[in-house]
């Protein structure tokens, strides 16, 4: 995370996004990367508002699967956005599912997530009953 008041670089945003995915795969979720009033939108969780509510929802999502991991294929950033192309591997009800996911994030100057959108392969999600 950048020091208070300093603007993070594009490369720092890419590194932060990759680390966040690695941490999530390990079951570690930190509120530090989220703005207090962040909004999260995904086909699995719907719309969730607020940093603490988002962290709780992400933990519930992870616990709902026997296995769930995300591997960044590419992460791109500009001054206001981060876009990640992600391969998802999940196991639910004994069924393995592989899916593609696109994550689009609006960030604050300090690199915190302000808005998060996840778009996933809906056919793959149907296979696991979500």
mmCIF file of C-alpha atoms in Angstrom:
data_model
loop_
_atom_site.group_PDB
_atom_site.id
_atom_site.type_symbol
_atom_site.label_atom_id
_atom_site.label_comp_id
_atom_site.label_asym_id
_atom_site.label_seq_id
_atom_site.Cartn_x
_atom_site.Cartn_y
_atom_site.Cartn_z
ATOM 1 C CA UNK A 1 0.000 0.000 0.000
ATOM 2 C CA UNK A 2 1.264 3.478 -0.782
ATOM 3 C CA UNK A 3 1.991 5.932 1.970
ATOM 4 C CA UNK A 4 -0.884 8.150 3.048
ATOM 5 C CA UNK A 5 -1.516 10.852 0.486
ATOM 6 C CA UNK A 6 0.700 9.380 -2.235
ATOM 7 C CA UNK A 7 -0.691 8.037 -5.494
ATOM 8 C CA UNK A 8 0.140 4.439 -6.324
ATOM 9 C CA UNK A 9 1.639 3.678 -9.709
ATOM 10 C CA UNK A 10 0.102 1.433 -12.325
ATOM 11 C CA UNK A 11 2.733 -1.217 -11.619
ATOM 12 C CA UNK A 12 1.937 -1.077 -7.891
ATOM 13 C CA UNK A 13 -1.749 -1.609 -8.700
ATOM 14 C CA UNK A 14 -0.881 -4.657 -10.803
ATOM 15 C CA UNK A 15 1.252 -6.058 -7.972
ATOM 16 C CA UNK A 16 -1.492 -5.345 -5.420
ATOM 17 C CA UNK A 17 -4.103 -7.145 -7.571
ATOM 18 C CA UNK A 18 -1.892 -10.197 -8.031
ATOM 19 C CA UNK A 19 -1.177 -10.328 -4.289
ATOM 20 C CA UNK A 20 -4.895 -9.988 -3.469
ATOM 21 C CA UNK A 21 -5.669 -13.016 -5.667
ATOM 22 C CA UNK A 22 -2.837 -15.010 -4.071
ATOM 23 C CA UNK A 23 -4.087 -14.085 -0.600
ATOM 24 C CA UNK A 24 -7.681 -15.002 -1.481
ATOM 25 C CA UNK A 25 -6.508 -18.387 -2.777
ATOM 26 C CA UNK A 26 -4.855 -18.943 0.612
ATOM 27 C CA UNK A 27 -8.018 -17.887 2.476
ATOM 28 C CA UNK A 28 -6.579 -14.545 3.593
ATOM 29 C CA UNK A 29 -8.860 -11.535 3.161
ATOM 30 C CA UNK A 30 -7.769 -8.077 4.263
ATOM 31 C CA UNK A 31 -9.985 -5.038 4.588
ATOM 32 C CA UNK A 32 -6.967 -2.765 3.994
ATOM 33 C CA UNK A 33 -7.286 -3.006 0.217
ATOM 34 C CA UNK A 34 -10.896 -1.829 0.206
ATOM 35 C CA UNK A 35 -12.266 1.704 0.583
ATOM 36 C CA UNK A 36 -14.706 2.026 3.485
ATOM 37 C CA UNK A 37 -17.635 2.613 1.100
ATOM 38 C CA UNK A 38 -16.572 0.099 -1.582
ATOM 39 C CA UNK A 39 -19.143 -1.668 -3.753
ATOM 40 C CA UNK A 40 -18.633 -5.255 -4.964
ATOM 41 C CA UNK A 41 -20.673 -6.822 -7.784
ATOM 42 C CA UNK A 42 -20.471 -10.424 -9.015
ATOM 43 C CA UNK A 43 -22.777 -13.145 -10.319
ATOM 44 C CA UNK A 44 -22.027 -15.310 -7.266
ATOM 45 C CA UNK A 45 -22.482 -12.681 -4.542
ATOM 46 C CA UNK A 46 -24.660 -10.039 -6.180
ATOM 47 C CA UNK A 47 -24.069 -6.488 -4.974
ATOM 48 C CA UNK A 48 -22.367 -6.026 -1.610
ATOM 49 C CA UNK A 49 -21.688 -2.600 -0.106
ATOM 50 C CA UNK A 50 -19.129 -1.648 2.517
ATOM 51 C CA UNK A 51 -15.671 -2.952 3.307
ATOM 52 C CA UNK A 52 -16.616 -5.250 6.208
ATOM 53 C CA UNK A 53 -19.640 -6.697 4.396
ATOM 54 C CA UNK A 54 -17.489 -7.434 1.330
ATOM 55 C CA UNK A 55 -14.855 -9.285 3.367
ATOM 56 C CA UNK A 56 -17.558 -11.348 5.105
ATOM 57 C CA UNK A 57 -19.187 -12.190 1.745
ATOM 58 C CA UNK A 58 -15.856 -13.241 0.210
ATOM 59 C CA UNK A 59 -15.224 -15.565 3.149
ATOM 60 C CA UNK A 60 -18.716 -17.095 2.791
ATOM 61 C CA UNK A 61 -18.145 -17.602 -0.932
ATOM 62 C CA UNK A 62 -14.874 -19.407 -0.321
ATOM 63 C CA UNK A 63 -16.467 -21.620 2.342
ATOM 64 C CA UNK A 64 -19.306 -22.557 -0.056
ATOM 65 C CA UNK A 65 -16.876 -24.446 -2.308
ATOM 66 C CA UNK A 66 -14.902 -27.581 -1.666
ATOM 67 C CA UNK A 67 -12.117 -25.878 -3.641
ATOM 68 C CA UNK A 68 -11.908 -22.428 -5.232
ATOM 69 C CA UNK A 69 -8.895 -20.728 -6.786
ATOM 70 C CA UNK A 70 -8.258 -17.881 -9.171
ATOM 71 C CA UNK A 71 -5.151 -17.546 -11.320
ATOM 72 C CA UNK A 72 -4.452 -14.235 -13.016
ATOM 73 C CA UNK A 73 -3.764 -14.699 -16.714
ATOM 74 C CA UNK A 74 -3.183 -10.969 -17.242
ATOM 75 C CA UNK A 75 -3.481 -7.872 -15.055
ATOM 76 C CA UNK A 76 -3.568 -4.396 -16.587
ATOM 77 C CA UNK A 77 -3.836 -0.996 -14.924
ATOM 78 C CA UNK A 78 -4.207 2.690 -15.702
ATOM 79 C CA UNK A 79 -4.580 5.658 -13.371
ATOM 80 C CA UNK A 80 -8.108 4.732 -12.266
ATOM 81 C CA UNK A 81 -8.640 1.052 -13.131
ATOM 82 C CA UNK A 82 -7.296 -2.433 -12.790
ATOM 83 C CA UNK A 83 -8.498 -5.181 -15.135
ATOM 84 C CA UNK A 84 -7.667 -8.817 -14.458
ATOM 85 C CA UNK A 85 -8.275 -11.764 -16.772
ATOM 86 C CA UNK A 86 -8.584 -14.748 -14.487
ATOM 87 C CA UNK A 87 -8.817 -18.527 -14.779
ATOM 88 C CA UNK A 88 -11.107 -19.944 -12.092
ATOM 89 C CA UNK A 89 -10.917 -23.511 -10.817
ATOM 90 C CA UNK A 90 -13.692 -24.619 -8.510
ATOM 91 C CA UNK A 91 -15.126 -27.770 -7.024
ATOM 92 C CA UNK A 92 -18.694 -27.832 -5.799
ATOM 93 C CA UNK A 93 -20.797 -30.857 -4.945
ATOM 94 C CA UNK A 94 -18.002 -33.066 -6.267
ATOM 95 C CA UNK A 95 -18.037 -31.373 -9.678
ATOM 96 C CA UNK A 96 -14.928 -29.670 -11.042
ATOM 97 C CA UNK A 97 -15.506 -26.493 -13.000
ATOM 98 C CA UNK A 98 -13.094 -24.319 -14.929
ATOM 99 C CA UNK A 99 -14.227 -20.852 -15.923
ATOM 100 C CA UNK A 100 -12.968 -17.574 -17.279
ATOM 101 C CA UNK A 101 -13.487 -14.397 -15.279
ATOM 102 C CA UNK A 102 -12.937 -10.717 -15.979
ATOM 103 C CA UNK A 103 -12.498 -8.411 -12.998
ATOM 104 C CA UNK A 104 -12.759 -4.645 -13.432
ATOM 105 C CA UNK A 105 -11.811 -2.430 -10.484
ATOM 106 C CA UNK A 106 -12.020 1.306 -9.927
ATOM 107 C CA UNK A 107 -9.413 2.397 -7.400
ATOM 108 C CA UNK A 108 -8.729 5.357 -5.177
ATOM 109 C CA UNK A 109 -5.478 7.338 -5.502
ATOM 110 C CA UNK A 110 -4.051 5.149 -2.719
ATOM 111 C CA UNK A 111 -4.929 1.985 -4.639
ATOM 112 C CA UNK A 112 -7.874 0.899 -2.509
ATOM 113 C CA UNK A 113 -10.764 -0.748 -4.316
ATOM 114 C CA UNK A 114 -13.713 1.635 -4.653
ATOM 115 C CA UNK A 115 -15.809 -0.415 -7.097
ATOM 116 C CA UNK A 116 -15.361 -4.055 -8.116
ATOM 117 C CA UNK A 117 -17.112 -5.909 -10.947
ATOM 118 C CA UNK A 118 -16.650 -9.588 -11.659
ATOM 119 C CA UNK A 119 -17.995 -11.116 -14.858
ATOM 120 C CA UNK A 120 -17.775 -14.876 -15.159
ATOM 121 C CA UNK A 121 -18.601 -17.605 -17.625
ATOM 122 C CA UNK A 122 -22.297 -18.090 -16.800
ATOM 123 C CA UNK A 123 -22.435 -21.574 -18.353
ATOM 124 C CA UNK A 124 -19.706 -22.727 -15.967
ATOM 125 C CA UNK A 125 -21.557 -21.192 -13.011
ATOM 126 C CA UNK A 126 -24.714 -23.098 -13.983
ATOM 127 C CA UNK A 127 -22.770 -26.356 -13.722
ATOM 128 C CA UNK A 128 -22.189 -25.742 -10.031
ATOM 129 C CA UNK A 129 -25.741 -24.575 -9.359
ATOM 130 C CA UNK A 130 -24.933 -20.927 -8.691
#
